[in-house]
């Protein structure tokens, strides 16, 4: 078959569950020239799919992972092999044996309601009914999800292989990939030990061999394989006579890092309780060599009894029926982990046509395959995948040492109760701003993001707490990684002046004769303004979805400073930049201090030769000037709703800039303030955070940032799609919690008239307003004053739809 743009030659590397699912999804969309290469024998080639226990729990703190799992359940439930369904919907049950875990299960029930998964908190007695073998006396309660169950991975792979083959795909086993050919930056062929296969598109779905394939292509794959223990008991008298593969829900005992499933009259047990057992993907044995060494398959390592002993004791404590049982068989199965626990998906910019579909577990396999197929065929997936995008990691997060260390920690934390603000413990500190030493001296409480140390508050400001009015007491969860000092810092910003370290925000330098035209075409607002203008604009995709929001400062006719969000923004701009445009990420070599508050001008003006009055230096303007000895780019911006400037300079001068501002601000009572206060202040103003409040699943008008779209100008990416869009069916909606003592944190379900209608994106206590502020995606048209309820730890907290901005709606504090 000859290649055409409508039916390109696709080679998929790996015939595990992801590769087979992808072949099915691609051929269903008309891309039928698909070849799937597999080094092992089919239908059980020896990778993770061949030994996966198949437990599918759909609910996750990640909306994206939940959506991927929901599609997997839906699809596998529609497939069968020899009359047997590829999904056994026995339900899921997660147990709590500690109050902390029971609280976590209430949060998980909230996630389920937010993302559309059926589930309920059940009593210990109900847990016993669902799983009679457990000791009810050690259980406090459970979370029951009736639509979860067992994915039969190998039959599901076979079923999809059969469908894809009927549409024209071919599956070739015993073909070991030895190279990836390329020309002019494009992939051209896959080389194997049994021949070369020309290709227009190549997808690496090689599982834990992903780094091996990536190296052949010159593409980094930040993935670490680790071995995970799985054992089966002998026959149990309590299960004698069983004929079905399973009749009870799949079971999690997360307090001991264990899970269970039935194998007819036996029980399979998986453990994450043991030490991390990293595996070198370049040292994994080929299939035949592994078999020759008495291994079942390359992904099945010998069972380590010493690692199993503590878990076996915990199993017997939970299930008395196991006290007389023996382990009949066991193995250490290899799975893929990444630094953040998410899959790695997308097309490489460095090698066009080379795609990754890696670090995907069976739970999410069909969902990932659908999303990647949409991405390849239609140009974009139908759901937000920014958490999975292969470009999301910073350069400092891609070293082999980092991937190994963080991958191992992800293994350890699989079943841990993880707070949304919980920072990683190692390797830290990794990236620090030039102000770090001063921040340490001020007693900064650091959290971490993108490898950066980020102060959330400063102990030096503790004395300011005494001047506050009474603050509502927080529950233990909401109080974690929080301090009342944040309230004092917010108050000081509203009343005086504060310094904020904004260094971790990404800065791009865009130059060249075509820079203006390029940025104007790629973004939604009008950038054709005189040098000195700063514009808030959006990076949209072709469907009008918000890929990012940017702040673009025109510093000279052909020079722009772009404030961006993630490495993915840089990647997207580089993919589309013409030859006369040059883009550099200058974040690491620069720094930024936000100087904000009603006294900001009094602090900055004496230090600079330029006029910083409102008339001479208006809002959303930029100026290159000096702060005493330090050259800076000053931008009149404020993400806290107060007068002020962002001051940028080179990293070598950063400490001098900080010290100059600090010394000059002493008589004004200047403080350093952290991200906790910043988040409160920005929510009071209704400023959106990309990736949290809005993603490419949302268009600007429903997200409340339509002011950054100029539909009356020349064509830009996404304009045509926005022109076709009708009235939004949903909107990002501001809520104020009714009770001044109530706090929510984000991702909680929101109920309208007693029914789940949306979910919270961002939330923080608004110290100026004396209420918790929450933004939520809700049906459009809810009038101001509408009462809703937010579910927090199983309790319905009343809240009210509010007008925005909640604070200083006339912008008088910023524009003065």
CSV table of N, CA, C and O in Angstrom, one decimal, residues 21 94 108 112 147 187 290 349 355 359 390 405 411 599 601 621 656 714 751 789 793:
chain,number,residue,atom,x,y,z
A,21,UNK,N,-4.1,-1.6,21.4
A,21,UNK,CA,-5.2,-0.7,21.5
A,21,UNK,C,-5.0,0.5,20.5
A,21,UNK,O,-5.9,0.9,19.9
A,94,UNK,N,-11.9,-0.1,48.5
A,94,UNK,CA,-10.7,0.3,49.1
A,94,UNK,C,-11.0,0.4,50.6
A,94,UNK,O,-12.0,1.0,51.0
A,108,UNK,N,-11.4,10.7,48.1
A,108,UNK,CA,-11.5,9.9,46.9
A,108,UNK,C,-12.9,9.8,46.4
A,108,UNK,O,-13.2,9.9,45.2
A,112,UNK,N,-14.3,11.1,42.8
A,112,UNK,CA,-15.2,10.3,41.9
A,112,UNK,C,-16.4,11.1,41.5
A,112,UNK,O,-16.8,11.1,40.4
A,147,UNK,N,-18.4,0.2,39.4
A,147,UNK,CA,-18.1,0.0,38.0
A,147,UNK,C,-16.6,-0.3,37.7
A,147,UNK,O,-16.2,-0.5,36.5
A,187,UNK,N,11.4,11.0,11.0
A,187,UNK,CA,11.5,9.6,11.0
A,187,UNK,C,11.2,9.0,9.6
A,187,UNK,O,10.3,9.5,9.0
A,290,UNK,N,15.6,-15.1,28.5
A,290,UNK,CA,14.9,-15.1,29.8
A,290,UNK,C,14.3,-16.4,30.1
A,290,UNK,O,14.5,-17.0,31.2
A,349,UNK,N,9.6,16.9,19.2
A,349,UNK,CA,9.9,18.0,18.3
A,349,UNK,C,11.2,17.8,17.6
A,349,UNK,O,11.4,18.2,16.5
A,355,UNK,N,6.6,9.3,18.0
A,355,UNK,CA,5.7,9.5,19.1
A,355,UNK,C,6.0,8.6,20.2
A,355,UNK,O,6.5,7.5,20.0
A,359,UNK,N,5.0,4.5,29.7
A,359,UNK,CA,4.6,4.6,31.1
A,359,UNK,C,3.1,4.5,31.3
A,359,UNK,O,2.6,5.2,32.1
A,390,UNK,N,5.0,14.8,26.9
A,390,UNK,CA,6.4,14.4,27.0
A,390,UNK,C,7.3,15.6,27.2
A,390,UNK,O,8.4,15.5,27.7
A,405,UNK,N,15.7,8.4,40.9
A,405,UNK,CA,15.4,8.7,42.3
A,405,UNK,C,13.9,9.0,42.4
A,405,UNK,O,13.2,8.6,43.3
A,411,UNK,N,7.1,4.9,43.2
A,411,UNK,CA,6.8,3.6,43.6
A,411,UNK,C,6.4,3.5,45.1
A,411,UNK,O,5.4,3.0,45.5
A,599,UNK,N,2.3,50.9,48.8
A,599,UNK,CA,3.6,51.7,48.9
A,599,UNK,C,4.7,51.3,47.9
A,599,UNK,O,5.8,51.7,48.1
A,601,UNK,N,5.3,52.3,44.9
A,601,UNK,CA,5.9,53.4,44.2
A,601,UNK,C,6.8,54.1,45.1
A,601,UNK,O,7.9,54.6,44.7
A,621,UNK,N,2.6,48.3,31.0
A,621,UNK,CA,3.7,48.9,30.2
A,621,UNK,C,5.0,48.4,30.8
A,621,UNK,O,5.1,47.9,31.9
A,656,UNK,N,21.9,41.5,44.4
A,656,UNK,CA,22.1,42.9,44.6
A,656,UNK,C,20.7,43.6,44.4
A,656,UNK,O,20.4,44.6,45.2
A,714,UNK,N,-6.6,40.2,12.2
A,714,UNK,CA,-6.3,39.1,11.3
A,714,UNK,C,-6.2,37.8,11.9
A,714,UNK,O,-6.3,37.6,13.1
A,751,UNK,N,-22.3,20.7,44.1
A,751,UNK,CA,-23.6,20.2,43.9
A,751,UNK,C,-24.6,21.4,43.7
A,751,UNK,O,-24.5,22.4,44.5
A,789,UNK,N,-23.5,23.6,47.0
A,789,UNK,CA,-22.8,23.0,48.1
A,789,UNK,C,-21.5,22.3,47.5
A,789,UNK,O,-21.5,21.8,46.4
A,793,UNK,N,-14.6,16.3,52.5
A,793,UNK,CA,-14.6,15.2,53.5
A,793,UNK,C,-16.0,14.6,53.8
A,793,UNK,O,-16.3,14.3,54.9
